[in-house]
Short mmCIF file of C-alpha atoms in Angstrom, two decimals:
data_model
loop_
_atom_site.label_atom_id
_atom_site.label_comp_id
_atom_site.label_asym_id
_atom_site.label_seq_id
_atom_site.Cartn_x
_atom_site.Cartn_y
_atom_site.Cartn_z
CA UNK A 1 0.25 -0.17 -0.12
CA UNK A 2 1.41 3.54 -0.77
CA UNK A 3 1.86 6.20 1.14
CA UNK A 4 -0.30 9.12 1.59
CA UNK A 5 3.01 11.79 2.21
CA UNK A 6 1.37 15.34 3.46
CA UNK A 7 3.38 17.69 2.87
CA UNK A 8 4.70 20.38 5.21
CA UNK A 9 3.46 23.13 2.37
CA UNK A 10 -0.24 21.31 1.89
CA UNK A 11 -0.80 21.42 6.14
CA UNK A 12 0.86 24.67 6.15
CA UNK A 13 -1.71 25.81 3.41
CA UNK A 14 -4.85 24.19 4.59
CA UNK A 15 -4.57 25.47 8.74
CA UNK A 16 -4.19 28.76 7.16
CA UNK A 17 -8.02 28.66 5.54
CA UNK A 18 -9.17 26.85 8.74
CA UNK A 19 -7.20 30.53 10.12
CA UNK A 20 -9.32 32.41 7.96
CA UNK A 21 -12.69 30.66 8.76
CA UNK A 22 -12.09 30.93 12.31
CA UNK A 23 -11.32 34.94 11.32
CA UNK A 24 -14.72 34.66 9.07
CA UNK A 25 -16.62 33.31 11.94
CA UNK A 26 -15.84 35.01 15.22
CA UNK A 27 -16.48 38.79 12.47
CA UNK A 28 -19.87 37.17 12.46
CA UNK A 29 -19.52 37.17 16.07
CA UNK A 30 -18.61 40.70 16.36
CA UNK A 31 -21.57 41.75 13.63
CA UNK A 32 -24.44 40.04 16.28
CA UNK A 33 -23.62 41.70 19.21
CA UNK A 34 -23.30 44.90 17.18
CA UNK A 35 -26.25 43.94 15.05
CA UNK A 36 -28.52 42.35 17.72
CA UNK A 37 -30.34 44.20 21.44
CA UNK A 38 -29.63 41.70 24.77
CA UNK A 39 -26.33 41.02 23.82
CA UNK A 40 -23.49 41.90 25.29
CA UNK A 41 -19.18 41.26 23.87
CA UNK A 42 -18.74 38.95 26.68
CA UNK A 43 -20.18 36.82 24.14
CA UNK A 44 -17.19 37.00 22.14
CA UNK A 45 -15.74 34.11 25.44
CA UNK A 46 -18.39 32.60 25.65
CA UNK A 47 -19.90 31.17 22.35
CA UNK A 48 -16.34 30.93 21.23
CA UNK A 49 -17.98 26.85 21.01
CA UNK A 50 -20.40 28.53 18.37
CA UNK A 51 -17.27 30.63 16.55
CA UNK A 52 -14.85 27.28 16.57
CA UNK A 53 -17.91 25.23 14.80
CA UNK A 54 -19.32 27.50 12.79
CA UNK A 55 -15.25 28.18 11.51
CA UNK A 56 -15.92 24.05 10.45
CA UNK A 57 -18.41 24.35 9.21
CA UNK A 58 -17.21 27.30 6.60
CA UNK A 59 -14.20 24.94 6.06
CA UNK A 60 -16.04 22.59 4.82
CA UNK A 61 -17.82 24.17 2.70
CA UNK A 62 -14.41 25.13 0.99
CA UNK A 63 -12.89 22.03 0.75
CA UNK A 64 -16.02 20.90 -1.05
CA UNK A 65 -15.68 23.39 -3.19
CA UNK A 66 -11.97 23.47 -4.16
CA UNK A 67 -12.64 19.58 -4.77
CA UNK A 68 -15.29 20.77 -6.68
CA UNK A 69 -13.45 23.42 -8.42
CA UNK A 70 -10.51 20.72 -9.47
CA UNK A 71 -12.73 18.44 -10.23
CA UNK A 72 -13.97 20.38 -13.01
CA UNK A 73 -11.00 21.60 -13.82
CA UNK A 74 -9.22 18.06 -14.30
CA UNK A 75 -9.44 17.49 -17.78
CA UNK A 76 -7.97 20.81 -18.78
CA UNK A 77 -5.36 20.03 -16.54
CA UNK A 78 -4.58 16.85 -17.70
CA UNK A 79 -4.61 17.47 -21.40
CA UNK A 80 -2.31 20.41 -20.99
CA UNK A 81 0.17 17.21 -18.91
CA UNK A 82 -0.13 15.76 -22.12
CA UNK A 83 1.22 18.19 -24.44
CA UNK B 1 -35.75 7.82 52.19
CA UNK B 2 -36.57 7.83 55.34
CA UNK B 3 -33.92 10.15 55.59
CA UNK B 4 -35.93 13.08 53.98
CA UNK B 5 -39.14 11.89 55.75
CA UNK B 6 -37.25 12.60 58.70
CA UNK B 7 -35.86 16.08 57.93
CA UNK B 8 -39.47 17.53 56.33
CA UNK B 9 -40.12 19.26 59.35
CA UNK B 10 -36.79 20.80 59.70
CA UNK B 11 -36.71 21.49 56.04
CA UNK B 12 -40.30 22.74 56.36
CA UNK B 13 -39.84 25.22 59.12
CA UNK B 14 -35.87 26.31 57.63
CA UNK B 15 -37.71 26.47 54.08
CA UNK B 16 -40.53 28.68 55.52
CA UNK B 17 -38.66 30.76 57.19
CA UNK B 18 -36.49 31.70 54.38
CA UNK B 19 -39.72 32.47 51.83
CA UNK B 20 -41.07 34.81 54.78
CA UNK B 21 -38.40 36.84 55.15
CA UNK B 22 -38.95 38.43 51.53
CA UNK B 23 -41.54 39.70 54.05
CA UNK B 24 -45.06 39.08 51.61
CA UNK B 25 -45.64 36.16 52.99
CA UNK B 26 -45.34 36.84 56.76
CA UNK B 27 -48.02 38.47 56.47
CA UNK B 28 -50.99 36.58 53.96
CA UNK B 29 -49.73 32.69 54.74
CA UNK B 30 -50.25 33.12 58.80
CA UNK B 31 -49.63 29.48 59.42
CA UNK B 32 -45.67 30.23 58.67
CA UNK B 33 -45.74 32.99 61.31
CA UNK B 34 -47.50 30.93 63.73
CA UNK B 35 -44.84 27.44 63.35
CA UNK B 36 -42.15 29.17 63.70
CA UNK B 37 -43.00 31.31 66.26
CA UNK B 38 -43.45 30.81 69.70
CA UNK B 39 -46.34 29.84 71.23
CA UNK B 40 -46.44 28.55 74.16
CA UNK B 41 -47.30 24.38 73.54
CA UNK B 42 -51.74 23.37 74.91
CA UNK B 43 -49.72 20.05 74.04
CA UNK B 44 -46.08 19.32 74.99
CA UNK B 45 -43.18 19.41 72.24
CA UNK B 46 -42.23 16.14 73.81
CA UNK B 47 -45.66 15.16 73.40
CA UNK B 48 -47.03 13.45 70.77
CA UNK B 49 -50.74 14.79 69.33
CA UNK B 50 -53.63 11.85 69.59
CA UNK B 51 -55.39 11.69 65.90
CA UNK B 52 -58.26 9.79 65.45
CA UNK B 53 -59.16 8.88 62.10
CA UNK B 54 -62.39 8.91 60.76
CA UNK B 55 -63.13 7.35 57.35
CA UNK B 56 -60.31 4.82 56.13
CA UNK B 57 -61.12 4.46 52.59
CA UNK B 58 -58.90 5.06 49.82
CA UNK B 59 -57.95 8.42 50.54
CA UNK B 60 -57.80 7.68 54.92
CA UNK B 61 -55.29 5.84 54.18
CA UNK B 62 -53.29 8.18 52.18
CA UNK B 63 -53.04 9.59 55.49
CA UNK B 64 -52.71 7.22 57.72
CA UNK B 65 -49.15 6.25 55.19
CA UNK B 66 -48.57 9.86 55.66
CA UNK B 67 -49.31 9.97 59.30
CA UNK B 68 -47.48 7.14 60.16
CA UNK B 69 -44.06 9.49 59.70
CA UNK B 70 -45.03 12.96 61.33
CA UNK B 71 -42.78 12.72 63.89
CA UNK B 72 -46.11 14.54 66.07
CA UNK B 73 -48.52 12.85 65.45
CA UNK B 74 -50.01 9.40 66.97
CA UNK B 75 -52.16 7.34 65.77
CA UNK B 76 -54.77 6.88 69.06
CA UNK B 77 -57.52 5.39 67.04
CA UNK B 78 -59.30 4.74 62.95
CA UNK B 79 -62.66 4.24 61.96
CA UNK B 80 -65.09 3.36 59.15
CA UNK B 81 -68.02 1.61 58.77
CA UNK B 82 -67.53 -0.44 55.45
CA UNK B 83 -65.86 -3.46 56.79
CA UNK B 84 -62.34 -3.92 54.29
CA UNK B 85 -61.71 -0.65 55.10
CA UNK B 86 -62.54 -0.89 59.18
CA UNK B 87 -59.86 -3.21 58.69
CA UNK B 88 -57.58 -2.10 56.61
CA UNK B 89 -56.69 1.43 58.32
CA UNK B 90 -56.05 -0.66 61.23
CA UNK B 91 -53.64 -2.65 59.61
CA UNK B 92 -51.72 0.60 58.32
CA UNK B 93 -51.85 2.78 61.20
CA UNK B 94 -48.27 2.06 62.51
CA UNK B 95 -48.77 1.82 66.73
CA UNK B 96 -51.99 -0.13 68.55
CA UNK B 97 -54.94 2.72 67.35
CA UNK B 98 -57.89 1.92 68.51
CA UNK B 99 -61.13 0.69 65.58
CA UNK B 100 -64.13 2.21 66.03
CA UNK B 101 -67.64 1.43 63.10
CA UNK B 102 -68.91 4.70 64.12
CA UNK B 103 -67.72 7.52 64.49
CA UNK B 104 -69.10 9.17 67.54
CA UNK B 105 -68.10 6.74 70.26
CA UNK B 106 -64.63 7.82 68.76
CA UNK B 107 -65.78 11.73 69.60
CA UNK B 108 -66.02 10.18 73.00
CA UNK B 109 -63.19 9.31 73.57
CA UNK B 110 -61.25 11.30 75.31
CA UNK B 111 -57.63 11.36 74.85
CA UNK B 112 -57.73 12.09 71.40
CA UNK B 113 -57.14 15.44 70.60
CA UNK B 114 -58.13 15.76 67.69
CA UNK B 115 -59.50 14.12 63.83
CA UNK B 116 -58.64 13.55 60.90
CA UNK B 117 -61.46 13.48 58.16
CA UNK B 118 -62.01 11.42 54.88
CA UNK B 119 -65.12 10.33 54.38
CA UNK B 120 -67.64 11.19 51.40
CA UNK B 121 -68.43 14.90 51.47
CA UNK B 122 -71.89 15.42 52.01
CA UNK B 123 -70.86 13.25 56.17
CA UNK B 124 -68.43 15.99 56.89
CA UNK B 125 -70.50 19.07 57.70
CA UNK B 126 -72.39 17.19 61.20
CA UNK B 127 -68.79 15.30 61.26
CA UNK B 128 -66.59 18.50 61.64
CA UNK B 129 -69.79 19.72 64.19
CA UNK B 130 -70.02 17.33 66.02
CA UNK B 131 -65.85 16.66 66.24
CA UNK B 132 -66.66 20.54 67.58
CA UNK B 133 -69.01 19.78 69.85
CA UNK B 134 -66.93 16.82 70.90
CA UNK B 135 -64.25 19.22 71.33
CA UNK B 136 -61.77 18.29 69.01
CA UNK B 137 -59.80 19.91 65.94
CA UNK B 138 -60.86 18.70 63.30
CA UNK B 139 -58.31 18.42 59.40
CA UNK B 140 -61.75 17.31 56.99
CA UNK B 141 -60.46 16.41 53.71
CA UNK B 142 -61.66 19.37 50.98
CA UNK B 143 -64.36 20.36 49.73
CA UNK B 144 -65.80 21.08 53.37
CA UNK B 145 -69.50 20.80 52.31
CA UNK B 146 -71.70 19.89 50.10
CA UNK B 147 -74.04 22.82 50.99
CA UNK B 148 -73.59 26.44 51.29
CA UNK B 149 -75.95 26.33 54.29
CA UNK B 150 -73.42 23.30 55.53
CA UNK B 151 -70.52 25.80 55.31
CA UNK B 152 -72.05 28.95 57.38
CA UNK B 153 -72.64 26.25 59.91
CA UNK B 154 -69.45 24.79 60.72
CA UNK B 155 -67.85 28.10 59.89
CA UNK B 156 -70.51 29.55 62.77
CA UNK B 157 -68.97 26.34 65.14
CA UNK B 158 -65.17 26.84 64.22
CA UNK B 159 -65.96 30.71 65.58
CA UNK B 160 -67.94 29.66 68.42
CA UNK B 161 -65.46 27.33 69.28
CA UNK B 162 -62.01 29.03 68.61
CA UNK B 163 -60.67 24.89 67.38
CA UNK B 164 -59.13 24.75 65.05
CA UNK B 165 -60.48 23.94 61.47
CA UNK B 166 -57.81 22.94 58.25
CA UNK B 167 -58.90 21.26 55.39
CA UNK B 168 -57.14 19.39 53.26
CA UNK B 169 -55.71 21.87 50.90
CA UNK B 170 -52.30 20.90 50.28
CA UNK B 171 -51.02 23.04 47.98
CA UNK B 172 -51.04 26.26 50.47
CA UNK B 173 -47.92 24.03 52.22
CA UNK B 174 -46.37 23.62 48.48
CA UNK B 175 -43.00 25.63 49.30
CA UNK B 176 -43.27 26.08 45.38
CA UNK B 177 -47.47 27.60 45.62
CA UNK B 178 -45.94 30.45 48.30
CA UNK B 179 -42.08 31.27 46.54
CA UNK B 180 -44.25 32.11 43.99
CA UNK B 181 -47.01 33.67 45.74
CA UNK B 182 -43.90 35.83 47.24
CA UNK B 183 -42.70 36.44 43.79
CA UNK B 184 -46.21 37.20 42.86
CA UNK B 185 -46.43 39.57 45.84
CA UNK B 186 -43.56 41.26 44.35
CA UNK B 187 -44.91 42.18 40.98
CA UNK B 188 -43.48 39.72 39.72
CA UNK B 189 -46.21 38.63 37.42
CA UNK B 190 -47.56 42.26 36.75
CA UNK B 191 -50.93 42.88 37.38
CA UNK B 192 -52.70 39.06 36.62
CA UNK B 193 -55.46 39.18 33.77
CA UNK B 194 -56.71 35.26 33.68
CA UNK B 195 -56.29 32.52 34.90
CA UNK B 196 -56.54 29.27 33.30
CA UNK B 197 -57.09 26.08 35.85
CA UNK B 198 -57.44 22.00 34.67
CA UNK B 199 -57.61 19.06 35.60
CA UNK B 200 -58.17 15.78 32.98
CA UNK B 201 -57.97 12.47 33.71
CA UNK B 202 -59.12 9.00 30.87
CA UNK B 203 -60.63 6.53 33.40
CA UNK B 204 -64.97 6.25 34.24
CA UNK B 205 -63.58 7.56 38.25
CA UNK B 206 -65.27 4.49 39.56
CA UNK B 207 -64.25 1.95 42.42
CA UNK B 208 -64.81 -1.35 42.74
CA UNK B 209 -68.18 -2.67 44.47
CA UNK B 210 -68.43 -6.29 45.31
CA UNK B 211 -72.39 -5.93 45.22
CA UNK B 212 -74.40 -4.28 43.88
CA UNK B 213 -76.11 -3.10 47.37
CA UNK B 214 -73.01 -1.59 47.17
CA UNK B 215 -73.02 0.38 44.48
CA UNK B 216 -74.05 4.10 46.00
CA UNK B 217 -71.23 3.70 48.84
CA UNK B 218 -68.96 2.84 47.45
CA UNK B 219 -69.04 5.92 44.14
CA UNK B 220 -70.60 7.84 45.92
CA UNK B 221 -69.34 10.14 43.64
CA UNK B 222 -70.78 9.60 41.01
CA UNK B 223 -74.60 10.58 42.75
CA UNK B 224 -75.76 14.25 43.63
CA UNK B 225 -76.70 13.01 47.29
CA UNK B 226 -73.79 12.70 48.13
CA UNK B 227 -71.08 14.87 46.00
CA UNK B 228 -71.26 17.01 43.27
CA UNK B 229 -68.93 15.61 41.09
CA UNK B 230 -65.77 16.76 39.87
CA UNK B 231 -66.01 20.42 41.24
CA UNK B 232 -66.23 19.42 44.99
CA UNK B 233 -63.40 16.39 44.29
CA UNK B 234 -61.22 18.12 41.90
CA UNK B 235 -61.97 22.14 40.72
CA UNK B 236 -61.87 23.08 44.87
CA UNK B 237 -58.21 22.36 45.57
CA UNK B 238 -57.51 25.63 41.87
CA UNK B 239 -60.62 27.33 43.25
CA UNK B 240 -58.79 27.66 46.94
CA UNK B 241 -55.39 28.58 45.22
CA UNK B 242 -57.17 31.00 43.59
CA UNK B 243 -58.78 32.77 46.11
CA UNK B 244 -55.30 32.49 47.77
CA UNK B 245 -53.03 34.35 44.65
CA UNK B 246 -56.35 36.84 44.00
CA UNK B 247 -56.79 37.47 48.11
CA UNK B 248 -60.44 37.70 47.15
CA UNK B 249 -63.35 36.06 46.04
CA UNK B 250 -65.78 35.08 42.85
CA UNK B 251 -68.87 38.16 42.35
CA UNK B 252 -69.68 35.85 40.45
CA UNK B 253 -69.55 32.74 37.76
CA UNK B 254 -70.76 31.17 35.46
CA UNK B 255 -70.78 27.30 33.17
CA UNK B 256 -71.70 24.48 31.29
CA UNK B 257 -71.60 21.07 32.44
CA UNK B 258 -72.60 17.68 30.87
CA UNK B 259 -72.46 13.96 31.32
CA UNK B 260 -71.46 13.15 27.49
CA UNK B 261 -69.61 10.29 27.74
CA UNK B 262 -69.95 8.52 30.78
CA UNK B 263 -73.56 7.42 30.22
CA UNK B 264 -73.54 4.62 32.64
CA UNK B 265 -76.12 5.90 35.09
CA UNK B 266 -74.33 7.84 37.60
CA UNK B 267 -75.92 11.99 38.15
CA UNK B 268 -73.15 14.30 38.23
CA UNK B 269 -71.09 15.82 35.03
CA UNK B 270 -68.31 14.05 33.78
CA UNK B 271 -67.16 17.75 32.18
CA UNK B 272 -67.20 20.63 33.21
CA UNK B 273 -66.73 24.25 32.18
CA UNK B 274 -67.00 27.42 34.19
CA UNK B 275 -65.57 31.30 34.26
CA UNK B 276 -65.58 32.50 37.58
CA UNK B 277 -65.44 36.64 37.69
CA UNK B 278 -63.54 37.80 40.06
CA UNK B 279 -63.46 41.52 41.45
CA UNK B 280 -61.31 43.71 38.66
CA UNK B 281 -62.76 41.52 35.69
CA UNK B 282 -60.30 38.81 36.84
CA UNK B 283 -61.29 35.44 35.30
CA UNK B 284 -60.28 32.09 36.46
CA UNK B 285 -61.87 29.30 33.92
CA UNK B 286 -61.65 26.45 34.90
CA UNK B 287 -62.77 22.93 33.21
CA UNK B 288 -62.10 19.48 33.87
CA UNK B 289 -63.18 15.55 32.22
CA UNK B 290 -62.81 12.53 31.97
CA UNK B 291 -62.19 11.13 29.19
CA UNK B 292 -59.04 12.54 27.77
CA UNK B 293 -55.57 13.20 29.87
CA UNK B 294 -53.67 14.81 27.58
CA UNK B 295 -53.15 17.84 29.40
CA UNK B 296 -53.73 16.04 32.38
CA UNK B 297 -54.20 18.94 35.27
CA UNK B 298 -51.84 22.70 35.46
CA UNK B 299 -53.27 25.41 37.37
CA UNK B 300 -52.43 28.84 34.38
CA UNK B 301 -51.81 32.46 35.91
CA UNK B 302 -51.10 34.73 33.07
CA UNK B 303 -50.25 38.54 34.01
CA UNK B 304 -48.52 41.97 31.86
CA UNK B 305 -45.23 40.28 32.68
CA UNK B 306 -45.68 36.54 33.48
CA UNK B 307 -46.82 33.57 33.80
CA UNK B 308 -47.24 30.67 36.77
CA UNK B 309 -48.33 27.47 35.44
CA UNK B 310 -47.79 26.36 38.91
CA UNK B 311 -48.80 22.17 38.39
CA UNK B 312 -45.28 21.86 36.67
CA UNK B 313 -43.85 24.80 39.39
CA UNK B 314 -42.51 26.94 36.55
CA UNK B 315 -42.40 30.48 35.95
CA UNK B 316 -42.39 31.85 32.03
CA UNK B 317 -41.38 35.74 31.48
CA UNK B 318 -42.81 37.97 29.08
CA UNK B 319 -39.17 38.64 28.74
CA UNK B 320 -36.82 35.35 28.61
CA UNK B 321 -33.21 36.16 27.93
CA UNK B 322 -32.66 36.55 24.29
CA UNK B 323 -30.28 33.37 23.00
CA UNK B 324 -26.84 34.35 21.76
CA UNK B 325 -26.48 36.82 18.59
CA UNK B 326 -24.75 34.54 17.04
CA UNK B 327 -27.29 32.16 16.94
CA UNK B 328 -29.91 34.38 15.92
CA UNK B 329 -28.26 35.64 13.10
CA UNK B 330 -26.98 32.30 12.59
CA UNK B 331 -31.61 31.45 12.69
CA UNK B 332 -31.65 34.47 10.54
CA UNK B 333 -30.03 33.70 7.64
CA UNK B 334 -30.92 29.59 7.98
CA UNK B 335 -34.69 31.42 7.77
CA UNK B 336 -34.03 33.56 4.64
CA UNK B 337 -32.60 30.52 2.84
CA UNK B 338 -34.56 27.41 4.08
CA UNK B 339 -38.42 29.56 4.17
CA UNK B 340 -40.42 29.54 2.23
CA UNK B 341 -42.14 32.96 1.83
CA UNK B 342 -44.78 34.52 3.76
CA UNK B 343 -47.79 34.92 2.21
CA UNK B 344 -48.65 37.95 4.59
CA UNK B 345 -46.85 41.15 4.65
CA UNK B 346 -43.00 41.74 6.15
CA UNK B 347 -44.92 42.87 9.61
CA UNK B 348 -47.24 39.57 10.28
CA UNK B 349 -45.94 37.19 13.23
CA UNK B 350 -46.87 33.76 13.80
CA UNK B 351 -49.36 33.76 16.95
CA UNK B 352 -47.73 29.88 18.00
CA UNK B 353 -47.37 29.11 21.59
CA UNK B 354 -43.61 30.43 22.41
CA UNK B 355 -41.39 27.45 22.74
CA UNK B 356 -39.76 29.37 25.61
CA UNK B 357 -39.80 26.33 28.24
CA UNK B 358 -39.64 28.97 31.52
CA UNK B 359 -37.63 28.41 35.20
CA UNK B 360 -38.43 26.59 38.35
CA UNK B 361 -40.04 28.61 40.38
CA UNK B 362 -37.99 27.12 42.89
CA UNK B 363 -34.10 25.69 42.66
CA UNK B 364 -34.81 23.39 44.41
CA UNK B 365 -34.26 18.87 42.68
CA UNK B 366 -37.78 17.41 42.24
CA UNK B 367 -36.77 14.71 44.58
CA UNK B 368 -35.88 17.30 47.59
CA UNK B 369 -39.15 19.24 47.47
CA UNK B 370 -41.03 18.10 50.40
CA UNK B 371 -44.36 16.41 50.08
CA UNK B 372 -47.13 18.87 50.32
CA UNK B 373 -49.39 16.79 51.92
CA UNK B 374 -46.98 15.39 54.98
CA UNK B 375 -46.28 18.83 55.04
CA UNK B 376 -50.41 20.33 55.28
CA UNK B 377 -50.38 17.18 58.34
CA UNK B 378 -46.77 18.75 60.20
CA UNK B 379 -48.30 21.88 60.34
CA UNK B 380 -52.49 20.71 61.69
CA UNK B 381 -49.76 18.87 64.18
CA UNK B 382 -47.60 21.90 65.18
CA UNK B 383 -50.72 24.13 65.30
CA UNK B 384 -52.70 21.55 67.43
CA UNK B 385 -50.10 21.00 70.15
CA UNK B 386 -50.20 24.93 70.27
CA UNK B 387 -54.18 25.19 70.52
CA UNK B 388 -54.41 28.26 68.36
CA UNK B 389 -56.21 28.49 65.65
CA UNK B 390 -54.45 29.68 62.66
CA UNK B 391 -55.94 32.90 61.39
CA UNK B 392 -57.52 32.74 57.58
CA UNK B 393 -56.88 28.58 57.73
CA UNK B 394 -60.73 28.41 57.88
CA UNK B 395 -61.92 30.76 55.18
CA UNK B 396 -59.12 28.82 52.75
CA UNK B 397 -61.93 25.98 52.83
CA UNK B 398 -64.79 27.60 53.43
CA UNK B 399 -64.38 30.01 50.46
CA UNK B 400 -63.24 27.02 48.04
CA UNK B 401 -66.29 24.77 49.38
CA UNK B 402 -68.22 27.45 48.32
CA UNK B 403 -66.98 28.34 45.28
CA UNK B 404 -67.34 25.12 43.78
CA UNK B 405 -70.83 24.52 44.89
CA UNK B 406 -72.02 27.45 43.39
CA UNK B 407 -70.15 26.50 39.91
CA UNK B 408 -72.10 23.88 40.41
CA UNK B 409 -75.45 25.50 41.17
CA UNK B 410 -74.42 27.99 37.82
CA UNK B 411 -74.28 24.68 35.42
CA UNK B 412 -76.95 23.14 37.12
CA UNK B 413 -79.38 26.54 36.43
CA UNK B 414 -78.16 27.42 33.68
CA UNK B 415 -77.05 30.49 35.21
CA UNK B 416 -74.99 32.86 36.09
CA UNK B 417 -74.45 32.55 40.32
CA UNK B 418 -74.01 35.96 41.62
CA UNK B 419 -72.10 35.33 45.16
CA UNK B 420 -73.21 38.37 47.24
CA UNK B 421 -76.73 37.23 46.63
CA UNK B 422 -76.65 33.41 46.83
CA UNK B 423 -74.07 34.91 50.42
CA UNK B 424 -76.88 37.30 51.79
#
């Protein structure tokens, strides 16, 4: 069985993407606290678990998009490699 | 379990003192003050009060079981004129009580300090009056009387003798009701406008009859000669709570009753709906039926700031704590993506029941909340020891009885019944 090798570059890239997702989710929390009544900035801490879950949801959605994009681009990249 | 029972008396006093410290209760629920103050005792604190049980049917037996766990009670005698109940009462009572088949003989027993009456409704008034004549304090199951005239007689007799009369309305000893009452007085519900109460069961409400000649004796709740059915046997509890919380008795009542399911020869309604009007236009809407039990038993007290569901022991604020902003934002996004286009305008909001789950009135695990029937017997024994009636206790029993009797009258006569006219 062939070993799967994930390069440090790939890990770094994925972590960076997740960090962006986390920042987006965190930004949403800040926005919601400002937008809605009866909220408090303490929710930046108390709702951190929701923010983390949301960041993973964004990451998964983004991964799905990237996968679709790669699959769609696959025939062109293979044709290009033959030439 | 045995530990729980041993600490109920202490819990009662301590919990009540804590609640009474709030202020509102001390003035409006005097039995709390009486129990915690040092009134010279008629019976030494170390002694038990000797209790005679009159009526050892299903409710009487339940009360004996509770009384077995009240340290201040000694069951000195039991009485029932139905042989199986007579035997069973003697069997389950702790100690070695004397057995009587005639309650008048029990009342002649000088060693008995007080009696607990749990007989069919039509017998209550005469038994209470006879007990007073014999100088005994009385705990009588609800409803206290079957007629208005009996209620007046009992009231006069209690005032004349100065003896203790407590009715089996155990909710007044329930720590959740007491806390709710105090909070309501402090304005937690805002302006109370309506109480909606109901008691639903699904069953014929009959007891097994070994031979046909015993039908009316055993199933006395089915016949008008002995009972007013759902009103006196169930509604009495909720009307007592309504009178207590609203600090008043009703002005008038209207209603409709029918026998529309259990057409088995019974004479009392199996389906009742009554509306009581209290001062200030407050309504108490009560219904009871025995052909569907989905909603069970509840008393909902509604004010402009909140609602109680007292049987559940819960409070629902009209302005519940808002969910976190991020959850509301996610919810909004979800609705904007998945909800169908609303057919009404943007300002339309569906008025479905709130999904807010409320909060418990007393923040205590259910198993730790003292049993209210046990507490009512504890309180009765303590007041007998002190030999001093609790102010207002008589009125709780009398007013609830009057309310259910006149509620039944409104249904039977199909008219609006005015309390002041009936009680004049």
